[in-house]
Short mmCIF file of C-alpha atoms and ligand atoms in Angstrom, two decimals:
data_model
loop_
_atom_site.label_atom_id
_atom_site.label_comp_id
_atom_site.label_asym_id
_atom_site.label_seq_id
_atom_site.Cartn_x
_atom_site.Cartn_y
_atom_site.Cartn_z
CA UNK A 1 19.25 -8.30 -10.78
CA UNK A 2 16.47 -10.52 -9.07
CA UNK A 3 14.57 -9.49 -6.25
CA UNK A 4 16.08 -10.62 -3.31
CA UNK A 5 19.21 -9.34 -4.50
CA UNK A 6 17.67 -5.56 -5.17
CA UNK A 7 15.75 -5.98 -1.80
CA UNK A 8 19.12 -6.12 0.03
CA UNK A 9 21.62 -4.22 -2.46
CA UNK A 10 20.19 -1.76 -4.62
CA UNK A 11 20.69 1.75 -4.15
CA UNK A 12 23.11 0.73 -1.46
CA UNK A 13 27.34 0.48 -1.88
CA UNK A 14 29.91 0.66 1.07
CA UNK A 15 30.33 3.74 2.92
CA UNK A 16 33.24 5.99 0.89
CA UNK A 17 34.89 7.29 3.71
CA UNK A 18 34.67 3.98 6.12
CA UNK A 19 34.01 1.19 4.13
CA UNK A 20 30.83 0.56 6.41
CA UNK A 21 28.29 -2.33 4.86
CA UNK A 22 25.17 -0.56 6.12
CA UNK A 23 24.39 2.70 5.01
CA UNK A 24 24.82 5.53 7.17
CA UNK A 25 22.33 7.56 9.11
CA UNK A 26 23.20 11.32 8.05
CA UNK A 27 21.35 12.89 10.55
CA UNK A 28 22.20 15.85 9.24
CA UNK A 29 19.96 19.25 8.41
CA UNK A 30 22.43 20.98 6.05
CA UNK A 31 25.76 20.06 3.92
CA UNK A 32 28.36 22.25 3.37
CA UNK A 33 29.77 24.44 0.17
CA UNK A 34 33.22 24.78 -1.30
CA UNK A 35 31.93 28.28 -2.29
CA UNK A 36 27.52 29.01 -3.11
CA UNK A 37 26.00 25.81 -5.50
CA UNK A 38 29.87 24.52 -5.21
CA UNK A 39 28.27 20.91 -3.21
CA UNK A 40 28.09 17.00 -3.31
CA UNK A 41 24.30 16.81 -4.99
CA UNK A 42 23.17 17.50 -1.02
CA UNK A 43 21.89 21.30 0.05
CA UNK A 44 19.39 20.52 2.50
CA UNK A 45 17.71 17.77 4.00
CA UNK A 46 13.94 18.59 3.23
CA UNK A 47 14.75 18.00 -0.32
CA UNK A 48 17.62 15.33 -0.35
CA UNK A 49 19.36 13.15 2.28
CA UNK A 50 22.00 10.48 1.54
CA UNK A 51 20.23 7.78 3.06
CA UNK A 52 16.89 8.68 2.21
CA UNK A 53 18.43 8.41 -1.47
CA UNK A 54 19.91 5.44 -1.08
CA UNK A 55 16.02 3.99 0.29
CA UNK A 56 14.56 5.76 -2.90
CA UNK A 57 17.31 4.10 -5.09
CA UNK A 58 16.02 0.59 -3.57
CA UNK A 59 12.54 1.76 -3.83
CA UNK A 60 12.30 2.04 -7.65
CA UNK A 61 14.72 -0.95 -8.41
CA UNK A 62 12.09 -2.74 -6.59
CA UNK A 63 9.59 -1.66 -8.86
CA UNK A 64 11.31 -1.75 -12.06
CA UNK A 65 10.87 2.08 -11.83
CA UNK A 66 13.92 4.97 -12.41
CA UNK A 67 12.48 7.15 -9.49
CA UNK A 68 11.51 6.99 -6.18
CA UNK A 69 10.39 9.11 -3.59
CA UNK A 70 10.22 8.20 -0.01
CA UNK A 71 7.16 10.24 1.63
CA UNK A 72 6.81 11.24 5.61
CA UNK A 73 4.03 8.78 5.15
CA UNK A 74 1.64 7.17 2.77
CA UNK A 75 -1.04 9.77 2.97
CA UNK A 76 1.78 12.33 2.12
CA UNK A 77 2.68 10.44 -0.94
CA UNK A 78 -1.04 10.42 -2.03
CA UNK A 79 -1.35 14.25 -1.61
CA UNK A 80 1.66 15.00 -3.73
CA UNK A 81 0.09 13.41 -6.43
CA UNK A 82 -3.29 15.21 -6.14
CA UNK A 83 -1.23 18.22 -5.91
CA UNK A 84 -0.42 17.71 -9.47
CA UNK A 85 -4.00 18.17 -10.63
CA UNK A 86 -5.81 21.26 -11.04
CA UNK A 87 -9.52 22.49 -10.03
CA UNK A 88 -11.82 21.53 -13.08
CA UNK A 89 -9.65 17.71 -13.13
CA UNK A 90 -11.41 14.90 -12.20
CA UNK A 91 -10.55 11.66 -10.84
CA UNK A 92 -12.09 8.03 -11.49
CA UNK A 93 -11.48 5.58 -8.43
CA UNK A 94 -12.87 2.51 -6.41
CA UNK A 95 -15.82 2.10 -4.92
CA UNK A 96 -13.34 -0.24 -2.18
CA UNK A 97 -10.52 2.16 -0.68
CA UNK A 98 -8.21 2.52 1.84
CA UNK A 99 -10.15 5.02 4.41
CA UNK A 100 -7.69 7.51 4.36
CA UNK A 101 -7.39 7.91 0.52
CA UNK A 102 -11.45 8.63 0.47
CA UNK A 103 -10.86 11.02 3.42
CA UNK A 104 -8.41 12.93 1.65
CA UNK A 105 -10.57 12.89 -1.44
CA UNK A 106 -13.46 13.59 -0.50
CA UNK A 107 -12.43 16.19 2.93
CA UNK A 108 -10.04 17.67 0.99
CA UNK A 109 -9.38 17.49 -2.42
CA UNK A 110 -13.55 17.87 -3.14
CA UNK A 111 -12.75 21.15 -1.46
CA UNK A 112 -10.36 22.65 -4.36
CA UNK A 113 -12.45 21.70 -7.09
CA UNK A 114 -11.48 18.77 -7.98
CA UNK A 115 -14.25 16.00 -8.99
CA UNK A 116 -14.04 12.54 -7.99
CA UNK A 117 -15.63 9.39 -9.26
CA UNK A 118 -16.21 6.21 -6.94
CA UNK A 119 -16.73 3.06 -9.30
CA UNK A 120 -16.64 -0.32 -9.07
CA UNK A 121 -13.95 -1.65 -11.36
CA UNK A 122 -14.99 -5.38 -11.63
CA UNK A 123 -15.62 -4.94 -15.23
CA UNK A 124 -12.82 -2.20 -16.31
CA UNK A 125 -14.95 -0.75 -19.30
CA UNK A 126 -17.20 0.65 -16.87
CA UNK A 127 -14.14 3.12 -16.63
CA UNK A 128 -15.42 4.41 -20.30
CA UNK A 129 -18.59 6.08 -19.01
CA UNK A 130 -17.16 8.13 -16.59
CA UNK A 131 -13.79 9.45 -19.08
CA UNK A 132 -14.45 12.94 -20.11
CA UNK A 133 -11.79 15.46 -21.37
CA UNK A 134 -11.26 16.46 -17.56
CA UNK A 135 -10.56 13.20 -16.34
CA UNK A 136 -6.54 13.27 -15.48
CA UNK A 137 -6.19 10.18 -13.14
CA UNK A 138 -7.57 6.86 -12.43
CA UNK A 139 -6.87 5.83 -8.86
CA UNK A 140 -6.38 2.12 -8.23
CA UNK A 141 -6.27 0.13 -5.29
CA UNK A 142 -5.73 -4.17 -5.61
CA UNK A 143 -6.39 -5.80 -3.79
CA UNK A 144 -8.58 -3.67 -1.73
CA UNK A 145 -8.77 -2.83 1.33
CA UNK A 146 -10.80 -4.67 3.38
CA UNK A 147 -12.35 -6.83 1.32
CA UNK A 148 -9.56 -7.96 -1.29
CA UNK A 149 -11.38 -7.44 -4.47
CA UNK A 150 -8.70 -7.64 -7.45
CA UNK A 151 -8.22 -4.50 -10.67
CA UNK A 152 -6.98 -5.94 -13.68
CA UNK A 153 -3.92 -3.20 -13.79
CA UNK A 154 -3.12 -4.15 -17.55
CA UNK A 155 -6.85 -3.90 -18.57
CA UNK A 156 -7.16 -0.55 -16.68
CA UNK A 157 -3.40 0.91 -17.30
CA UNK A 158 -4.56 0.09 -22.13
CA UNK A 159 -8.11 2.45 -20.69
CA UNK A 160 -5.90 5.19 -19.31
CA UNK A 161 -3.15 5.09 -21.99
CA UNK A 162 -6.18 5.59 -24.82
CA UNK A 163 -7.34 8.18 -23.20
CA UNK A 164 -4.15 9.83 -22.29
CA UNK A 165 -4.99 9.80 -18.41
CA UNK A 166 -2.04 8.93 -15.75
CA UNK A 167 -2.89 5.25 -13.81
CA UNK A 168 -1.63 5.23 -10.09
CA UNK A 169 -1.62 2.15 -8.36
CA UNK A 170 -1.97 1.60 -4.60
CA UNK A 171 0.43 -1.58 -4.19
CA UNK A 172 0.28 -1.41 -0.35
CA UNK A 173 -1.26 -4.86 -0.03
CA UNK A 174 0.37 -6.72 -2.47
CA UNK A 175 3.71 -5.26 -1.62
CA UNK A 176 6.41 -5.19 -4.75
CA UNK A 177 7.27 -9.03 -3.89
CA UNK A 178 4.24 -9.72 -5.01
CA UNK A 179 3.01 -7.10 -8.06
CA UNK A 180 4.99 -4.70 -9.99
CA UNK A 181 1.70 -2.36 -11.09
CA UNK A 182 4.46 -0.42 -13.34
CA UNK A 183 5.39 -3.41 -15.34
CA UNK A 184 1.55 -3.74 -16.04
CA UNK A 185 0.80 -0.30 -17.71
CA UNK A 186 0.91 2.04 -14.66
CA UNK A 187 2.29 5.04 -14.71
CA UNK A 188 2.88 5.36 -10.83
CA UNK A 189 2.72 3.35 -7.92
CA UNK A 190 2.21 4.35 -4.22
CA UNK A 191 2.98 2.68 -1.02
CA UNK A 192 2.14 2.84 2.52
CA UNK A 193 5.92 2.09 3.11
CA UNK A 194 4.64 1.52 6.79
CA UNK A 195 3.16 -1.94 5.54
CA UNK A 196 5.01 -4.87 4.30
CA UNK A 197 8.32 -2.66 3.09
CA UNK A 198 9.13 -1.22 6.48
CA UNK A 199 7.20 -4.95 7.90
CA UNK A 200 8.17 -4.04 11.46
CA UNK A 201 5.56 -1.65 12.29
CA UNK A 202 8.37 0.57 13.83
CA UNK A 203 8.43 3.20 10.82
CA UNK A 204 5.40 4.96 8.98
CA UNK A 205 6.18 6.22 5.62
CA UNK A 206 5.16 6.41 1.92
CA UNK A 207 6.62 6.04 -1.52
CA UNK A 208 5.90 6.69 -4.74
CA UNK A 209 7.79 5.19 -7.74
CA UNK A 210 7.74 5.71 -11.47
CA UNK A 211 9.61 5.66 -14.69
CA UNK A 212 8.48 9.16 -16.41
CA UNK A 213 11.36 11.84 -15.91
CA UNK A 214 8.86 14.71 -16.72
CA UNK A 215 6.72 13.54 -14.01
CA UNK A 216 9.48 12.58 -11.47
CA UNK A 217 10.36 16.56 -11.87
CA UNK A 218 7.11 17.46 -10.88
CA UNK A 219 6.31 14.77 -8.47
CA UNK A 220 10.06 16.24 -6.58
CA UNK A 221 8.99 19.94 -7.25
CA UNK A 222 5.63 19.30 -4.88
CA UNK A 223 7.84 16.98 -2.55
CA UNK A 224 10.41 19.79 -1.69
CA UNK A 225 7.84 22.46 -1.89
CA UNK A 226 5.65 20.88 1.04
CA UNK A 227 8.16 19.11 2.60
CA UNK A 228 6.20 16.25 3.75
CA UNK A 229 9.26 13.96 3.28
CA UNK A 230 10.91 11.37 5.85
CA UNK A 231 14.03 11.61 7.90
CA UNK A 232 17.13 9.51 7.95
CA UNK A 233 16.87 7.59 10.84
CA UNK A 234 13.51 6.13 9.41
CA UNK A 235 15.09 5.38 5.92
CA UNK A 236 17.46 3.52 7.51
CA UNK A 237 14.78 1.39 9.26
CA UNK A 238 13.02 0.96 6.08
CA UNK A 239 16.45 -0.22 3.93
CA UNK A 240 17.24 -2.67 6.92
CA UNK A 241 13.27 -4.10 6.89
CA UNK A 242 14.01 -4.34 3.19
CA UNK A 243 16.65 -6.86 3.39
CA UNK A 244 14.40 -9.15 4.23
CA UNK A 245 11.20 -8.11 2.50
CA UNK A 246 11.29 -11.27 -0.05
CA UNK A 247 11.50 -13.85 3.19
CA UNK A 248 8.94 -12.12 4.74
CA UNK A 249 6.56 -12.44 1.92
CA UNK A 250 7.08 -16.00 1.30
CA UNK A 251 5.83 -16.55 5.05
CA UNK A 252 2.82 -14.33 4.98
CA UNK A 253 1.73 -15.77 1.79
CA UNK A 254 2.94 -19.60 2.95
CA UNK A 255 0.83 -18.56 6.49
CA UNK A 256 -2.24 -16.90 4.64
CA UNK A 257 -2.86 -19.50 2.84
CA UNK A 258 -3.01 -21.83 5.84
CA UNK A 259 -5.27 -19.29 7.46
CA UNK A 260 -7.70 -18.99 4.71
CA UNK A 261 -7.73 -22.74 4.58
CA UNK A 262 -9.08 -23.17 8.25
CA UNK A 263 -11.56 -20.40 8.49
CA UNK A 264 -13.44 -21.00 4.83
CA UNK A 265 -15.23 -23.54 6.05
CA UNK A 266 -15.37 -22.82 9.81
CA UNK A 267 -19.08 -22.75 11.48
CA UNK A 268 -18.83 -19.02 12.46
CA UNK A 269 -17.29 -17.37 9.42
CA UNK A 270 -19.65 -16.16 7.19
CA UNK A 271 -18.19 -14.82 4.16
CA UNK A 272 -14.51 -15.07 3.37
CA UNK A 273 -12.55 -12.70 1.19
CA UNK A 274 -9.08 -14.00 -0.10
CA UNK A 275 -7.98 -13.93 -3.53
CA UNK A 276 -6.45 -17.21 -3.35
CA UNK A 277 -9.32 -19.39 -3.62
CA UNK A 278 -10.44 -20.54 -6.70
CA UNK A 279 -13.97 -19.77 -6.32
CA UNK A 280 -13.05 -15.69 -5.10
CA UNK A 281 -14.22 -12.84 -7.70
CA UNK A 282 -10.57 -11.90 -8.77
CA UNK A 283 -8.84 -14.89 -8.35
CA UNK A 284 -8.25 -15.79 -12.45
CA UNK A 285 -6.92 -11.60 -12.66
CA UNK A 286 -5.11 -12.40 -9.62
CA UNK A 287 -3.62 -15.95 -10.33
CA UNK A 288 -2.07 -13.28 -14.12
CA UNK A 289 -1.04 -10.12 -12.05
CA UNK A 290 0.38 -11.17 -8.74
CA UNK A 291 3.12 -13.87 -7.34
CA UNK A 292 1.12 -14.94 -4.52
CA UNK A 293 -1.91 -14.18 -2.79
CA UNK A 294 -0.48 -12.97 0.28
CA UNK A 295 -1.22 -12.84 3.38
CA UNK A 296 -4.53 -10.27 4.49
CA UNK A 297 -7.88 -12.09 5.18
CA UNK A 298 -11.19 -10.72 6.17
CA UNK A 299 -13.87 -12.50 7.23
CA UNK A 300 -17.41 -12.08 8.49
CA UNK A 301 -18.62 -13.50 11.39
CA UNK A 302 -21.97 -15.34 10.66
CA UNK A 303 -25.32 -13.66 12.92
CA UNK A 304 -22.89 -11.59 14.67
CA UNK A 305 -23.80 -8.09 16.20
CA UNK A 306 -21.14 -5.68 16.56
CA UNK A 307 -21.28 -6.54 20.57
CA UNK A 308 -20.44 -10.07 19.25
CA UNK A 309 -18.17 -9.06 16.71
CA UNK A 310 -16.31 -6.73 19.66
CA UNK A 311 -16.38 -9.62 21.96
CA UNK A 312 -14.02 -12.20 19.02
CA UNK A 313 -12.27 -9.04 18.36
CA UNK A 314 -10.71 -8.67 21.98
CA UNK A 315 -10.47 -12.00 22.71
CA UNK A 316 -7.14 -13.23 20.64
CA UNK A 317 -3.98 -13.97 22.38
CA UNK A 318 -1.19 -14.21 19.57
CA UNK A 319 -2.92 -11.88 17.17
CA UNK A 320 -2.87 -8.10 18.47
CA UNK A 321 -5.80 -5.77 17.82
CA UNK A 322 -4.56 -3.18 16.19
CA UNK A 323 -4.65 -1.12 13.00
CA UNK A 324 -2.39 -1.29 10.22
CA UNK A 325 -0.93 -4.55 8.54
CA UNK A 326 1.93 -5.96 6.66
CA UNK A 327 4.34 -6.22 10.34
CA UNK A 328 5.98 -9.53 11.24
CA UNK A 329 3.33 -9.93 13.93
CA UNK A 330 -0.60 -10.93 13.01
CA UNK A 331 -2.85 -7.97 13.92
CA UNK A 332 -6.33 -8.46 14.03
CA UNK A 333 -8.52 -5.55 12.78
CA UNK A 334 -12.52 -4.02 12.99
CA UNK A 335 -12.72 -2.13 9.59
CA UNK A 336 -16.08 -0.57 10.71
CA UNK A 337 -14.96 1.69 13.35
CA UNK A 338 -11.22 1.54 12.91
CA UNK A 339 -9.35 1.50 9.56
CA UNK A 340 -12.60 2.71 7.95
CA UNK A 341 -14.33 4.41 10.78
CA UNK A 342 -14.32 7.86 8.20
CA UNK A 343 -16.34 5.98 5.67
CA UNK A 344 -20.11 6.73 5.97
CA UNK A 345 -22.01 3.68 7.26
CA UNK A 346 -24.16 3.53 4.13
CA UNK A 347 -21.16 3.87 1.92
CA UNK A 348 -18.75 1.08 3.37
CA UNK A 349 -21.79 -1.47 3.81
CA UNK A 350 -22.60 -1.31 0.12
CA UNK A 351 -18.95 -3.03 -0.39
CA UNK A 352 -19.67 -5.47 2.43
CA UNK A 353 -17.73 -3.17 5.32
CA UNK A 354 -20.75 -4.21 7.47
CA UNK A 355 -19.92 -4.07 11.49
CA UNK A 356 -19.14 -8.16 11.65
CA UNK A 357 -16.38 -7.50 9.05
CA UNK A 358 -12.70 -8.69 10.92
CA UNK A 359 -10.01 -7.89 9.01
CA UNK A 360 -6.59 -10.35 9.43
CA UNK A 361 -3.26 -9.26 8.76
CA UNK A 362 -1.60 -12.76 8.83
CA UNK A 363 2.31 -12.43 10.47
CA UNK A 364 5.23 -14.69 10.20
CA UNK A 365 5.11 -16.19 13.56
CA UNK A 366 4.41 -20.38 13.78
CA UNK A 367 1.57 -21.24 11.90
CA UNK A 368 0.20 -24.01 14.90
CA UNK A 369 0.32 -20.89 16.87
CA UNK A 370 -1.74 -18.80 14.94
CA UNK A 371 -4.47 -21.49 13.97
CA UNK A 372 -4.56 -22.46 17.93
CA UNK A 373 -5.30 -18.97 18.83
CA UNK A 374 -7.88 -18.45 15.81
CA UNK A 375 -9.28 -21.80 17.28
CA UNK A 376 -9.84 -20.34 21.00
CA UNK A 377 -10.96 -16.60 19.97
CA UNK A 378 -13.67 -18.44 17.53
CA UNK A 379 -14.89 -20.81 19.92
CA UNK A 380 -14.60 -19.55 23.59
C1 LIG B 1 -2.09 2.39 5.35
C2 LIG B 1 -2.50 2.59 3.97
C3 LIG B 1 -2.37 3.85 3.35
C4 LIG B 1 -1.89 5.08 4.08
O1 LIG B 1 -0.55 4.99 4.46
P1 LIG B 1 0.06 5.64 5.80
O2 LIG B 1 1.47 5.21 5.78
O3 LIG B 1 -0.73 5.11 6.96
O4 LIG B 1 -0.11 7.13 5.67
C5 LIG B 1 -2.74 3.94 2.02
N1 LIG B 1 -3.22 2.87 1.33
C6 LIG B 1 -3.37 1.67 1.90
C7 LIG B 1 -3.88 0.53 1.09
C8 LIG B 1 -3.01 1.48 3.23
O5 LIG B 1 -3.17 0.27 3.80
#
């Protein structure tokens, strides 16, 4: 099956009792049993919920993966899969990350032993001085988060595989319209279903997908032992915002790109970071691994101070300041002391999350709208 047809299908089949189209919400707790073990594949919600299966089912076939697993949200997804390492493991990750993953790394996982390597994975065989017999995962983000730099997944995904070490991917920003990381050599993928899956900013959630059955036992174990999983009502948001996760897309990519066009060479942009344009660091590894180039921009605004910066920030009309990304509507964010506010100063600067960064999440309203309101907040 093709994409669009998985986005608004898979997993899913009419109702057996009422023929009903949509799957059901089973807000339910508990199921019953004929007599003890004697049930439907259903015991108890924490572990397995009809239509949470039937979002996990569209999950993976979105992926190409066999399993998915829907998480209460992104950050719980990521801390089931640290929970699969042990103290002594070590991890090798970006130098570029989401906040929150580095938070949980370094606030938490640091503190059970656990070691964890921040590198810059322009060149992948970098990766080779940091492998040692403890090293279990390599963490990937791409593109990252804020400023869109772009991980070969294939060249990274052969460096695990020699070395027998798992590769999860963060596909949050490219969304699984865009990249299938699994197809490329990794071993998991993660997503902050909150972002361009759920695209409404209505539901926050996480997801992990993968092909590996041993794994996928593990991965469920740690799922139904901490119980950070979602609740029906939610994974029925998330398989309707599916249905239309490949029209989406095409906007926020067809809108990016006109986006990116009018601020690259606008008087107060400074730098630009978009993996569409030709001249970007990752755009030949990007042009190979992804569909598109989607629809997140930052930019930094030339001899701004952070008053300045504050000032632009507050001043759009169509965009919304906000965090998060991947909704229908354009949010406009401040990395510095919002998405990334947990990063040390001295840490996020070296990767260019300096205080006149502005992060765009690019929506699917009318382009002339957008640019007109980029126009005014630029040039007051
Ligand atoms: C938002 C985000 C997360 C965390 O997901 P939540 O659903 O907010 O817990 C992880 N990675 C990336 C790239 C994100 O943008």
């Amino acid at each position: 099956m093709k994409f669009a047809t998985k986005a608004i299908h898979a997993g899913q089949e009419p109702d057996p009792t009422t023929g009903a189209i949509m799957t059901p919400i089973y807000q339910t707790s508990t199921y019953w049993q004929a007599s003890p073990g004697d049930n439907k594949g259903f015991e108890y919600s924490r572990g397995t919920n009809p239509t949470r299966k039937a979002l996990e089912d569209c999950l993976a076939a979105l992926e190409n993966a066999k399993y998915g697993l829907a998480f209460s949200s992104g950050m719980g997804a990521t801390d089931a899969v640290m929970k699969l390492l042990q103290p002594g493991d070590e991890v090798i990750t970006g130098d570029d990350l989401y906040g929150g993953s580095y938070r949980i790394f370094t606030k938490i996982f640091a503190n059970y032993g656990i070691k964890f390597h921040f590198i810059s994975f322009a060149d992948p065989e970098n990766i080779r001085k940091y492998v040692n017999e403890n090293t279990k995962l390599i963490w990937v983000e791409t593109p990252t988060n804020p400023t869109m730099q772009i991980v070969d997944i294939e060249a990274v995904g052969k460096i695990a595989n020699e070395n027998n070490v798992k590769l999860v991917v963060d596909n949050t920003f490219a969304s699984p319209y865009l990249q299938n990381p699994i197809d490329l050599g990794a071993d998991i993928v993660m997503h902050s279903v909150t972002k361009y899956i759920g695209g409404h900013s209505d539901v926050v959630m996480g997801a992990l997908m993968l092909n590996d059955e041993e794994l996928y036992k593990k991965l469920w174990f740690i799922y139904n032992a901490c119980g950070a999983t979602p609740g029906p009502m939610d994974s029925f948001l998330v398989l309707r915002g599916i249905k239309t996760l490949h029209l989406r897309m095409k906007a926020h990519c067809e809108n990016g790109r006109k986006v990116a066009e009018f601020l690259k060479d606008h008087p107060k942009v400074g730098k630009i970071y978009w993996p569409g344009f030709e001249d970007a660091p990752g755009h030949a590894v990007a042009k190979k691994q992804m569909r598109d180039f989607g629809g997140m921009i930052s930019i930094t605004l030339k001899d701004a101070t952070l008053e300045d910066t504050f000032k632009i920030a507050s001043s759009f009309k169509v965009f919304s300041l906000a965090e998060s990304l991947g909704g229908v509507e354009s949010l406009i964010n401040h990395p510095a002391t919002m998405t990334h506010g947990s990063i040390p100063k001295e840490v996020r600067e070296k990767v260019g999350v300096v205080d006149s960064l502005l992060r765009l999440s690019v929506g699917v309203e009318d382009i002339d709208d957008l640019l007109e309101d980029l126009k005014q907040a630029l040039n007051p």
